[in-house]
């Protein structure tokens, strides 16, 4: 029996090509899909399953290539294993379910969504159709925490993550750890995604999924971001508020920003400083290359700190001054 001829592949076919051949032919000759009589169909289904069981196993395949089917079924090999002869167990359904992850060969043979063809395990047998019943590998989404300082100035971050990759047999998978350095551009927003196409999880018969890094902003002790704008809460004592004294703010790029105040500060007073907010993220690196960044605005609200303890004399003096100011 020529297992290579049964699977319609060359003798130097890779493990992936063996899997693809079984994928195609097992569906073609599956008793629930073939239009031929049951005996003929099941006979071919068994032959294909036996050929795949041998050629997908590196040890069995090596023995078969060297000694042929007859010796394979007689057995031996010793230290390279095998020893007892190989015998097909007559279980094509078990092999099918193990390969596809389901015993159902239909699994929605027609893609009614009009979505992109991802080449599922069924695709080789049915002209590259997509099969929603058999999901491909999920996108690999990694959350990357960034401080507001990092989002304002831009940075590079080294991220470690685990992803699923195919083994050499082209079918089974394993988990590996990988590390990638990603660039955090100035002004990138929280929840924004950095996508690396087809660098995510792998699965037999599918394109690799996408690797997606999602930005998560960590809280800042003094600034709060609102889109491209920044909100800053300035704590001032009552005397400075009444005197409308200027305030100093240390910006996210470590500048000392002197902010003049042109009126008495009340709890409702908000000071707006143009172009002192977040840098506005440049979507098109090529088009925007070399261009200066635009910035949002800075909004300052005031937390007026009242004295905790005053003498009666001090209270009366303050009262007199305030009443005098209202006249």
Short mmCIF file of C-alpha atoms in Angstrom, two decimals, residues 25-327:
data_model
loop_
_atom_site.label_atom_id
_atom_site.label_comp_id
_atom_site.label_asym_id
_atom_site.label_seq_id
_atom_site.Cartn_x
_atom_site.Cartn_y
_atom_site.Cartn_z
CA UNK A 25 -9.49 13.94 1.42
CA UNK A 26 -11.11 13.00 4.74
CA UNK A 27 -13.89 15.46 3.97
CA UNK A 28 -14.17 14.33 0.38
CA UNK A 29 -14.65 10.71 1.48
CA UNK A 30 -16.49 11.23 4.75
CA UNK A 31 -19.58 8.97 4.73
CA UNK A 32 -21.85 11.90 5.62
CA UNK A 33 -20.55 14.03 2.76
CA UNK A 34 -19.79 11.66 -0.11
CA UNK A 35 -22.55 10.91 -2.62
CA UNK A 36 -21.12 7.46 -3.44
CA UNK A 37 -22.36 4.23 -1.86
CA UNK A 38 -21.48 3.69 1.77
CA UNK A 39 -19.12 0.73 1.29
CA UNK A 40 -16.98 2.49 -1.31
CA UNK A 41 -16.95 5.70 0.69
CA UNK A 42 -16.07 4.06 3.98
CA UNK A 43 -13.30 2.01 2.36
CA UNK A 44 -11.61 5.17 1.06
CA UNK A 45 -12.25 6.94 4.38
CA UNK A 46 -10.38 4.15 6.19
CA UNK A 47 -7.47 4.15 3.70
CA UNK A 48 -7.02 7.91 4.06
CA UNK A 49 -7.16 7.66 7.86
CA UNK A 50 -4.60 4.87 7.93
CA UNK A 51 -2.26 6.73 5.59
CA UNK A 52 -2.51 9.86 7.73
CA UNK A 53 -2.00 7.94 10.98
CA UNK A 54 1.27 6.54 9.64
CA UNK A 55 2.65 9.59 7.81
CA UNK A 56 1.79 12.04 10.58
CA UNK A 57 3.84 10.02 13.08
CA UNK A 58 7.59 10.71 12.53
CA UNK A 59 8.68 7.26 13.82
CA UNK A 60 6.12 5.28 11.83
CA UNK A 61 6.83 7.35 8.74
CA UNK A 62 10.59 6.83 9.02
CA UNK A 63 10.13 3.06 9.39
CA UNK A 64 7.65 2.97 6.48
CA UNK A 65 9.94 5.01 4.22
CA UNK A 66 12.83 2.65 4.91
CA UNK A 67 11.13 -0.75 5.01
CA UNK A 68 7.68 -0.36 3.48
CA UNK A 69 4.17 -1.27 4.64
CA UNK A 70 4.73 -4.98 5.16
CA UNK A 71 7.70 -4.57 7.50
CA UNK A 72 5.91 -1.71 9.27
CA UNK A 73 3.08 -4.07 10.16
CA UNK A 74 5.51 -6.80 11.21
CA UNK A 75 7.35 -4.36 13.43
CA UNK A 76 10.67 -3.84 15.07
CA UNK A 77 13.26 -1.01 15.08
CA UNK A 78 14.47 -1.40 18.73
CA UNK A 79 16.12 1.70 20.21
CA UNK A 80 14.39 3.98 17.74
CA UNK A 81 11.14 2.56 19.19
CA UNK A 82 8.24 1.03 17.19
CA UNK A 83 9.08 -2.63 18.04
CA UNK A 84 5.58 -4.19 17.80
CA UNK A 85 4.02 -4.02 14.34
CA UNK A 86 1.61 -1.27 13.36
CA UNK A 87 -2.05 -2.19 12.85
CA UNK A 88 -4.80 0.17 11.79
CA UNK A 89 -7.51 0.05 14.45
CA UNK A 90 -10.33 0.68 11.99
CA UNK A 91 -11.26 3.91 13.77
CA UNK A 92 -11.40 6.64 11.08
CA UNK A 93 -14.05 8.57 13.04
CA UNK A 94 -11.73 8.85 16.06
CA UNK A 95 -8.88 10.12 13.88
CA UNK A 96 -11.24 12.59 12.19
CA UNK A 97 -12.51 13.97 15.50
CA UNK A 98 -9.01 14.27 16.93
CA UNK A 99 -7.86 16.19 13.84
CA UNK A 100 -10.81 18.56 13.48
CA UNK A 101 -11.86 18.82 17.09
CA UNK A 102 -15.39 17.75 16.15
CA UNK A 103 -17.13 14.68 14.81
CA UNK A 104 -19.50 16.82 12.74
CA UNK A 105 -18.23 17.21 9.15
CA UNK A 106 -20.83 19.81 8.24
CA UNK A 107 -20.10 22.55 10.79
CA UNK A 108 -21.73 25.11 8.51
CA UNK A 109 -20.07 24.41 5.18
CA UNK A 110 -21.14 27.73 3.67
CA UNK A 111 -20.04 31.11 4.98
CA UNK A 112 -23.17 33.25 4.82
CA UNK A 113 -21.49 36.28 6.40
CA UNK A 114 -19.51 37.35 3.36
CA UNK A 115 -16.56 37.73 5.72
CA UNK A 116 -12.92 37.25 4.82
CA UNK A 117 -11.78 33.73 4.01
CA UNK A 118 -9.41 32.60 6.74
CA UNK A 119 -8.74 29.13 5.33
CA UNK A 120 -10.12 26.84 8.02
CA UNK A 121 -9.38 23.16 8.33
CA UNK A 122 -12.31 22.54 5.97
CA UNK A 123 -11.20 25.06 3.38
CA UNK A 124 -9.03 22.74 1.29
CA UNK A 125 -11.93 20.43 0.56
CA UNK A 126 -14.50 23.09 -0.24
CA UNK A 127 -12.74 25.73 -2.26
CA UNK A 128 -11.41 27.87 0.55
CA UNK A 129 -14.73 28.60 2.25
CA UNK A 130 -14.85 30.01 5.76
CA UNK A 131 -16.48 27.92 8.48
CA UNK A 132 -17.92 29.91 11.40
CA UNK A 133 -18.60 26.66 13.27
CA UNK A 134 -14.87 26.14 13.73
CA UNK A 135 -13.32 29.29 15.22
CA UNK A 136 -9.81 30.33 14.31
CA UNK A 137 -7.26 31.44 16.89
CA UNK A 138 -8.34 34.41 18.96
CA UNK A 139 -6.48 37.70 18.67
CA UNK A 140 -3.83 37.95 21.35
CA UNK A 141 -4.65 41.09 23.35
CA UNK A 142 -2.08 42.35 25.84
CA UNK A 143 -2.79 45.23 28.19
CA UNK A 144 0.08 47.70 28.54
CA UNK A 145 -0.03 50.04 31.52
CA UNK A 146 1.39 53.51 30.93
CA UNK A 147 1.71 56.50 33.23
CA UNK A 148 0.36 59.86 32.08
CA UNK A 149 3.97 61.04 32.01
CA UNK A 150 4.82 58.26 29.51
CA UNK A 151 1.77 59.05 27.36
CA UNK A 152 2.68 62.76 27.31
CA UNK A 153 6.34 62.32 26.42
CA UNK A 154 6.27 59.04 24.51
CA UNK A 155 8.44 56.07 25.41
CA UNK A 156 9.44 52.52 24.53
CA UNK A 157 8.19 49.64 26.63
CA UNK A 158 9.35 46.02 26.73
CA UNK A 159 6.38 43.69 27.07
CA UNK A 160 6.49 39.94 27.81
CA UNK A 161 3.54 37.75 26.87
CA UNK A 162 2.55 34.16 26.16
CA UNK A 163 1.26 33.03 22.79
CA UNK A 164 0.16 29.81 21.09
CA UNK A 165 2.32 28.44 18.24
CA UNK A 166 2.13 25.37 16.02
CA UNK A 167 4.42 22.42 16.60
CA UNK A 168 6.45 20.91 13.75
CA UNK A 169 3.61 18.53 12.91
CA UNK A 170 1.57 21.52 11.75
CA UNK A 171 -1.42 20.45 13.86
CA UNK A 172 -0.78 20.48 17.60
CA UNK A 173 0.16 23.65 19.46
CA UNK A 174 2.18 24.76 22.45
CA UNK A 175 2.53 27.92 24.54
CA UNK A 176 5.73 29.97 24.42
CA UNK A 177 6.90 33.18 26.11
CA UNK A 178 7.92 36.07 23.89
CA UNK A 179 9.13 39.62 24.46
CA UNK A 180 8.52 42.60 22.22
CA UNK A 181 9.56 46.24 22.47
CA UNK A 182 6.76 48.59 21.46
CA UNK A 183 6.84 52.30 20.78
CA UNK A 184 4.38 54.46 22.70
CA UNK A 185 3.88 57.60 20.63
CA UNK A 186 3.21 60.96 22.27
CA UNK A 187 -0.46 61.60 22.92
CA UNK A 188 -1.66 58.06 22.31
CA UNK A 189 -4.97 57.60 24.09
CA UNK A 190 -5.92 55.10 26.71
CA UNK A 191 -7.73 52.05 25.24
CA UNK A 192 -6.04 52.76 21.90
CA UNK A 193 -4.66 49.64 20.24
CA UNK A 194 -1.28 48.95 18.65
CA UNK A 195 -1.84 46.10 16.18
CA UNK A 196 0.74 43.73 14.69
CA UNK A 197 -1.01 41.78 11.94
CA UNK A 198 -0.73 37.97 12.08
CA UNK A 199 1.77 37.92 14.96
CA UNK A 200 -0.67 36.50 17.49
CA UNK A 201 -1.83 32.94 18.13
CA UNK A 202 -1.42 30.12 15.60
CA UNK A 203 -3.73 27.20 14.77
CA UNK A 204 -3.69 24.55 12.06
CA UNK A 205 -5.43 25.62 8.87
CA UNK A 206 -5.80 29.29 9.84
CA UNK A 207 -3.90 32.49 9.40
CA UNK A 208 -2.22 33.60 12.61
CA UNK A 209 -4.35 35.97 14.64
CA UNK A 210 -3.31 39.54 15.35
CA UNK A 211 -1.13 40.63 18.25
CA UNK A 212 -2.80 43.62 19.89
CA UNK A 213 -1.36 45.83 22.62
CA UNK A 214 -4.02 47.89 24.37
CA UNK A 215 -2.98 51.00 26.26
CA UNK A 216 -4.19 51.44 29.82
CA UNK A 217 -3.49 54.73 31.56
CA UNK A 218 -2.61 54.56 35.26
CA UNK A 219 -3.89 57.34 37.58
CA UNK A 220 -1.72 60.43 38.06
CA UNK A 221 -1.58 62.16 41.47
CA UNK A 222 -2.19 65.71 40.18
CA UNK A 223 -3.31 65.64 36.51
CA UNK A 224 -6.38 64.04 34.98
CA UNK A 225 -6.76 63.53 31.25
CA UNK A 226 -9.92 64.37 29.30
CA UNK A 227 -9.24 63.50 25.66
CA UNK A 228 -6.55 65.93 24.54
CA UNK A 229 -7.07 68.25 27.52
CA UNK A 230 -5.66 68.09 31.02
CA UNK A 231 -7.34 68.97 34.30
CA UNK A 232 -5.23 70.13 37.22
CA UNK A 233 -6.49 70.74 40.77
CA UNK A 234 -4.46 73.49 42.43
CA UNK A 235 -4.55 73.67 46.19
CA UNK A 236 -4.35 77.27 47.45
CA UNK A 237 -4.90 78.71 50.90
CA UNK A 238 -7.61 81.27 51.51
CA UNK A 239 -5.19 84.18 51.72
CA UNK A 240 -3.61 83.36 48.32
CA UNK A 241 -7.05 82.84 46.81
CA UNK A 242 -8.26 86.25 47.97
CA UNK A 243 -5.02 87.92 46.89
CA UNK A 244 -5.20 86.21 43.46
CA UNK A 245 -1.57 85.18 43.82
CA UNK A 246 0.01 83.40 40.82
CA UNK A 247 0.56 79.65 41.06
CA UNK A 248 3.32 77.38 39.79
CA UNK A 249 2.68 74.00 38.15
CA UNK A 250 5.26 71.33 37.34
CA UNK A 251 4.20 70.07 33.91
CA UNK A 252 4.35 66.48 32.65
CA UNK A 253 7.58 67.31 30.79
CA UNK A 254 9.03 68.77 34.01
CA UNK A 255 8.75 72.48 33.13
CA UNK A 256 7.87 75.05 35.79
CA UNK A 257 4.77 76.77 34.47
CA UNK A 258 3.97 80.14 36.09
CA UNK A 259 0.24 80.80 35.93
CA UNK A 260 -0.98 84.35 36.59
CA UNK A 261 -4.37 84.70 38.25
CA UNK A 262 -6.31 87.81 37.26
CA UNK A 263 -9.18 87.68 39.75
CA UNK A 264 -10.04 86.52 43.24
CA UNK A 265 -10.20 82.74 43.23
CA UNK A 266 -13.60 81.29 44.08
CA UNK A 267 -14.58 77.61 44.28
CA UNK A 268 -16.23 77.94 40.83
CA UNK A 269 -13.28 79.67 39.18
CA UNK A 270 -11.59 77.73 36.32
CA UNK A 271 -8.44 78.95 34.60
CA UNK A 272 -7.76 77.75 31.04
CA UNK A 273 -4.24 77.74 29.56
CA UNK A 274 -4.14 77.14 25.81
CA UNK A 275 -1.76 74.56 24.35
CA UNK A 276 -0.69 73.18 27.74
CA UNK A 277 -2.73 69.99 27.52
CA UNK A 278 -1.76 66.64 25.99
CA UNK A 279 0.12 66.44 22.69
CA UNK A 280 -2.40 65.43 20.01
CA UNK A 281 -1.59 61.97 18.70
CA UNK A 282 -0.31 61.94 15.12
CA UNK A 283 -2.16 59.17 13.30
CA UNK A 284 -0.10 59.19 10.09
CA UNK A 285 3.61 58.89 10.90
CA UNK A 286 4.65 59.46 7.28
CA UNK A 287 2.36 62.41 6.57
CA UNK A 288 3.00 64.02 9.96
CA UNK A 289 6.74 63.33 10.08
CA UNK A 290 8.66 66.42 11.18
CA UNK A 291 5.53 68.40 11.98
CA UNK A 292 5.35 70.03 15.42
CA UNK A 293 2.75 68.60 17.75
CA UNK A 294 -0.50 70.39 18.41
CA UNK A 295 -1.66 70.40 22.02
CA UNK A 296 -4.92 70.40 23.91
CA UNK A 297 -5.64 72.83 26.72
CA UNK A 298 -4.95 72.82 30.44
CA UNK A 299 -7.86 73.55 32.77
CA UNK A 300 -7.05 74.52 36.34
CA UNK A 301 -9.58 74.23 39.11
CA UNK A 302 -8.89 75.40 42.62
CA UNK A 303 -9.23 73.62 45.93
CA UNK A 304 -9.30 76.46 48.45
CA UNK A 305 -7.82 75.44 51.80
CA UNK A 306 -9.61 77.23 54.64
CA UNK A 307 -7.85 77.77 57.97
CA UNK A 308 -8.71 75.10 60.49
CA UNK A 309 -8.66 77.36 63.55
CA UNK A 310 -9.16 81.12 64.04
CA UNK A 311 -9.46 83.26 67.15
CA UNK A 312 -12.58 85.34 67.68
CA UNK A 313 -10.53 88.44 66.97
CA UNK A 314 -9.31 87.04 63.65
CA UNK A 315 -12.82 86.00 62.66
CA UNK A 316 -14.18 89.47 63.38
CA UNK A 317 -11.39 91.15 61.40
CA UNK A 318 -11.99 88.93 58.39
CA UNK A 319 -15.75 89.52 58.67
CA UNK A 320 -15.29 93.26 58.77
CA UNK A 321 -13.01 93.22 55.73
CA UNK A 322 -15.42 91.08 53.71
CA UNK A 323 -18.43 93.21 54.67
CA UNK A 324 -16.50 96.33 53.77
CA UNK A 325 -15.73 94.82 50.33
CA UNK A 326 -19.44 94.32 49.66
CA UNK A 327 -20.34 97.96 50.28
#
